[in-house]
XYZ file of C-alpha atoms in Angstrom:
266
model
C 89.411 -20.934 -42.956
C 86.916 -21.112 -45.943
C 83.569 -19.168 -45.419
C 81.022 -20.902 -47.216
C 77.153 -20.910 -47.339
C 74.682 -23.758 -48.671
C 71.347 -23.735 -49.578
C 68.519 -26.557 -50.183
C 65.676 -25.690 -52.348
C 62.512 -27.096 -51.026
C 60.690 -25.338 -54.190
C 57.732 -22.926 -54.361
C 60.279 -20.375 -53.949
C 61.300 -21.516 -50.007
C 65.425 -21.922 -49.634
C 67.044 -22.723 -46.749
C 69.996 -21.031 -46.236
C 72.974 -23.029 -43.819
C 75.571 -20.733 -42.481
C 79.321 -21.491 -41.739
C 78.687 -21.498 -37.913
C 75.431 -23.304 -38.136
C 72.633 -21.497 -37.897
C 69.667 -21.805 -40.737
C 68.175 -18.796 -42.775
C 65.223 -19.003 -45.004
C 64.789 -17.009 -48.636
C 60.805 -16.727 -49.229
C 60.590 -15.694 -52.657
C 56.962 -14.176 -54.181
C 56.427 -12.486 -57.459
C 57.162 -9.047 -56.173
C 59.725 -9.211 -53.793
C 61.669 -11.885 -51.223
C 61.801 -12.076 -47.381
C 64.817 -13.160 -45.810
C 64.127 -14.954 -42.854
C 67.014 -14.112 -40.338
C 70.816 -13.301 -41.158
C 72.610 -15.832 -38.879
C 75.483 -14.582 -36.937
C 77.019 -12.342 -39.484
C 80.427 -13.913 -40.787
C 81.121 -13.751 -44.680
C 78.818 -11.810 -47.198
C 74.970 -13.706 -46.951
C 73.781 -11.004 -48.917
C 76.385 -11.723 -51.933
C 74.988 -15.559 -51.893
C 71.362 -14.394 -51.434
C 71.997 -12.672 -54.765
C 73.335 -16.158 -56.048
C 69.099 -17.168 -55.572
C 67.433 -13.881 -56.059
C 67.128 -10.276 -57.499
C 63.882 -9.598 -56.098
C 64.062 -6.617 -53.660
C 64.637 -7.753 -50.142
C 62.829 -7.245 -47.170
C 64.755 -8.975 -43.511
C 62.742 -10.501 -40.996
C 64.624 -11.309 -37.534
C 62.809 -14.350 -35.743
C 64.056 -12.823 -32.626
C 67.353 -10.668 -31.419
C 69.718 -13.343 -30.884
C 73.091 -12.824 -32.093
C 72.862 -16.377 -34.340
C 70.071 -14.390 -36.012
C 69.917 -11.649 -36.443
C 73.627 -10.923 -36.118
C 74.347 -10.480 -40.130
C 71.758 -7.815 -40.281
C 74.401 -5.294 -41.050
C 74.627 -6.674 -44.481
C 71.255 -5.158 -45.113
C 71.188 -1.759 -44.329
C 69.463 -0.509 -47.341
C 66.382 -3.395 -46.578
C 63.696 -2.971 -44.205
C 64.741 -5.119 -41.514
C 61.481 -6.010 -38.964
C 62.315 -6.930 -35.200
C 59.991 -7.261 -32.780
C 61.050 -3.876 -30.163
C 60.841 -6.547 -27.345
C 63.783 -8.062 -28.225
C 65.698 -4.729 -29.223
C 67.298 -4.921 -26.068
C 69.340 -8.429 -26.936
C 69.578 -6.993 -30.268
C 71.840 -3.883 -29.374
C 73.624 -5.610 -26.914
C 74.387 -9.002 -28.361
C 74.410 -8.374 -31.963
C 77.623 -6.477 -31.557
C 81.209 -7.489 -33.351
C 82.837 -8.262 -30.144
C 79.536 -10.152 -28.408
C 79.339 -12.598 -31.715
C 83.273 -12.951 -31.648
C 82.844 -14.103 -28.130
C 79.971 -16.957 -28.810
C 82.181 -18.104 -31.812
C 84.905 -18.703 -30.343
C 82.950 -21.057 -28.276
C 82.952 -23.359 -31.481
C 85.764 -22.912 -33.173
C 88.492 -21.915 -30.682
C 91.422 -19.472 -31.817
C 90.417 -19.940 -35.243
C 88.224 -16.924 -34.801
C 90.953 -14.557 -35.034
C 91.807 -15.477 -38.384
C 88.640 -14.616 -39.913
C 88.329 -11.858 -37.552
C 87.689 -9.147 -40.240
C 84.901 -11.270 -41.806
C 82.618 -10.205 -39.052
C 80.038 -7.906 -40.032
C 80.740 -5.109 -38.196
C 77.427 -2.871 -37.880
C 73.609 -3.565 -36.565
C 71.180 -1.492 -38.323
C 67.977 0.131 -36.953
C 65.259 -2.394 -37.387
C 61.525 -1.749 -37.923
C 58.687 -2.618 -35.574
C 57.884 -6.076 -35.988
C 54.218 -6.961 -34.477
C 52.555 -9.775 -33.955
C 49.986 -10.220 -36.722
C 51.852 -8.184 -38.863
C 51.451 -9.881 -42.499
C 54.078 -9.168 -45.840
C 52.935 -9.441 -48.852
C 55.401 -10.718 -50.879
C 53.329 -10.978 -54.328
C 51.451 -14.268 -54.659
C 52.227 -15.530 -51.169
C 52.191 -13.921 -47.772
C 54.160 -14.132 -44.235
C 52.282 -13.368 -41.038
C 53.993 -12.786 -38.056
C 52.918 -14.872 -35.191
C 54.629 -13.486 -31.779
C 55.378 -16.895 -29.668
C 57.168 -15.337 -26.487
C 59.556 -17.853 -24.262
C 63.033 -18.121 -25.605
C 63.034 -14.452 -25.865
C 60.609 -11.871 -25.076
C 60.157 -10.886 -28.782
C 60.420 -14.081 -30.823
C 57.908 -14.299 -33.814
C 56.978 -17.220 -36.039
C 55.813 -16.632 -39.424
C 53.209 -18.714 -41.509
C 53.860 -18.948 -45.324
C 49.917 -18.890 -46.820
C 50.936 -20.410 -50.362
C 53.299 -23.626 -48.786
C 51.561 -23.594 -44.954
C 55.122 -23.950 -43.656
C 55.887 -22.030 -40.263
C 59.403 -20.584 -39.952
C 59.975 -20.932 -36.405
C 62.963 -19.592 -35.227
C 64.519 -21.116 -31.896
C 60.923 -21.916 -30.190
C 60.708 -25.428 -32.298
C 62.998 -27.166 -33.441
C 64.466 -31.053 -33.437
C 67.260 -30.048 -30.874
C 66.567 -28.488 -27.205
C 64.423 -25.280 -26.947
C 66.862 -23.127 -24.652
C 64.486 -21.654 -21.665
C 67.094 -21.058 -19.047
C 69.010 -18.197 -20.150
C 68.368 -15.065 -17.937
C 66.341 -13.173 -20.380
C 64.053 -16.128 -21.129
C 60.496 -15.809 -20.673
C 59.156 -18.320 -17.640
C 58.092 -21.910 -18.700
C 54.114 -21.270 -18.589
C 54.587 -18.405 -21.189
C 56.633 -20.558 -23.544
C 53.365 -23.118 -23.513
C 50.808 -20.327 -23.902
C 52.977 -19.909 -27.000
C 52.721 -23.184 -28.351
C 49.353 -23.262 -27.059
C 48.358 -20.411 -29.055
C 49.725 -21.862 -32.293
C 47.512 -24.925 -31.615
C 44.462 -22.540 -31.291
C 44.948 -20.218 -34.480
C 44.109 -24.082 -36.076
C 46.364 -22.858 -39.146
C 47.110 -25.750 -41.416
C 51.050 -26.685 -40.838
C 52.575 -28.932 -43.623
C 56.091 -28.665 -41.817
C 58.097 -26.334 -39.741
C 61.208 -25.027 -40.697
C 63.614 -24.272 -37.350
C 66.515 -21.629 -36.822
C 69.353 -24.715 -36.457
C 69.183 -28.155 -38.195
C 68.086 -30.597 -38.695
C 65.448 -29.097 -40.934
C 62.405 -29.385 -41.313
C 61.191 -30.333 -38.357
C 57.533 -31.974 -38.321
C 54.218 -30.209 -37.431
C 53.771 -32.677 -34.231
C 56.733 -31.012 -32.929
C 54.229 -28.303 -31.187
C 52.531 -31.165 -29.334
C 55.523 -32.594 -28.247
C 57.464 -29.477 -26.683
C 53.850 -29.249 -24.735
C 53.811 -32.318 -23.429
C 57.669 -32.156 -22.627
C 56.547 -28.487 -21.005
C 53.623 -30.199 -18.806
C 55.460 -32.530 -17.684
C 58.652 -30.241 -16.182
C 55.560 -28.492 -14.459
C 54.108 -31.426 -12.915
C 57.735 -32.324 -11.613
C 60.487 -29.808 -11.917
C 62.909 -32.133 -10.482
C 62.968 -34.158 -13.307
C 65.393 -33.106 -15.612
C 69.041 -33.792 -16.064
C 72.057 -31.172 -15.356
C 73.825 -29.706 -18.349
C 76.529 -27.546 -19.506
C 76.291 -24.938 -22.175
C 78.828 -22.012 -23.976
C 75.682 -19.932 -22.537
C 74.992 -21.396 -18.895
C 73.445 -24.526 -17.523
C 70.314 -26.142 -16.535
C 68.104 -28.772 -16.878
C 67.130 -31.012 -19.624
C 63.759 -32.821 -19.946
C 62.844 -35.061 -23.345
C 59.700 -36.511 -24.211
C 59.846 -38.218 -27.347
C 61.787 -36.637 -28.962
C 60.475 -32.814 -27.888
C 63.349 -31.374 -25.572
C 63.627 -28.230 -23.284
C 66.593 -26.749 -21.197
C 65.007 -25.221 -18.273
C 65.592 -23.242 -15.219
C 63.809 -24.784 -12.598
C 63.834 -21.516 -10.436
C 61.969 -19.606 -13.595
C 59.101 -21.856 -14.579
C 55.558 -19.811 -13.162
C 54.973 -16.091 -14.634
């Protein structure tokens, strides 16, 4: 099985980054160094194709501890890598070789085991990422935005120089997971979004953790109104099946949630 990665480049230095199993990265690139928005779930070398785009120095930022994220951070030892410590927990215990292996195989069957020894193997220590935290990267910054639902620890971060907002797994075109066990309840997830609505920061696009990307700013508005209305009437959604669990799906146009209806008040 090939390993390959692509990349689009939306200019001003912003590259997103697909990875063989899926997931979306993002390369930031400023005049003095380049932050690397996530490492996806760690098959094949992203750090030889980062080099294909950049020689800047590197920093890593994970969007949260997911394995589909932050999983190739092993790749990066000799990088700063910022998580948020609330989501160290998933980190150590998700992120490992035989965890990622596991959700994999999920999507591509047996096929796994012959590309077995592409896994990165290691997790790094990560630094404290904080919400409000801000990189400069040389000509353009990256301030972390902590939006806690889908994990306890997941951070957006605002590009001042393009106004785009890296989002991670809280917004995105597809369903926002809320039902897994360590999910934040439903009310925190729109205090999130709420938040974002209230820091009035101008939002050309947003740029999610799993395509279709990018995803447009109304998307915040939507996953509220999709939120309010599982609230008003839990009942409502629709049973499904996931490689991670089930629960229930709610849509309204277009902004979609898996939820469990047994974790929605904080």
């Amino acid at each position: 099985m090939d390993i390959n990665f692509l990349h689009l480049d939306f200019g001003d230095g912003v590259y997103a980054i697909s990875a063989p199993s899926g997931e979306q990265m993002y390369l930031v690139c400023g005049t003095h160094r380049a932050a690397l928005i996530d490492t996806g779930m760690g098959i094949g070398s992203l750090r030889a194709y980062v080099r294909t785009l950049t020689n800047l120095p590197l920093i890593v930022i994970n969007t949260h501890g997911h394995p589909d994220h932050a999983g190739g951070n092993g790749e990066f030892e000799d990088c700063p890598i910022y998580l948020s410590p609330l989501d160290l927990p998933l980190y150590t215990t998700m992120c490992t070789p035989e965890f990622r292996k596991n959700d994999v195989r999920f999507m591509w069957g047996d096929e796994v085991d012959k590309i077995a020894d592409l896994f990165i193997t290691n997790s790094p220590e990560t630094k404290l990422l904080m919400d409000d935290d801000v990189f400069d990267l040389g000509g353009r910054t990256l301030r972390a935005i902590a939006v806690p639902g889908h994990t306890p620890g997941c951070l957006c971060l605002y590009d001042d120089l393009t106004q785009c907002l890296f989002a991670g797994d809280v917004l995105t075109n597809g369903d926002t997971w809320l039902f897994l066990d360590h999910c934040l309840p439903l009310t925190t997830y729109v205090r999130s979004m709420l938040r974002l609505l209230d820091l009035r920061l101008p939002i050309a696009r947003i740029f999610p953790g799993h395509l279709p990307t990018p995803v447009a700013p109304d998307m915040i508005l939507k996953k509220i109104a999709c939120a309010k209305a599982i609230l008003a009437d839990p009942s409502r959604g629709i049973p499904v099946k996931t490689f991670a669990g089930s629960g229930l799906r709610y849509e309204v146009n277009g902004g979609s949630i898996i939820y469990n209806p047994d974790h929605l008040e904080a």
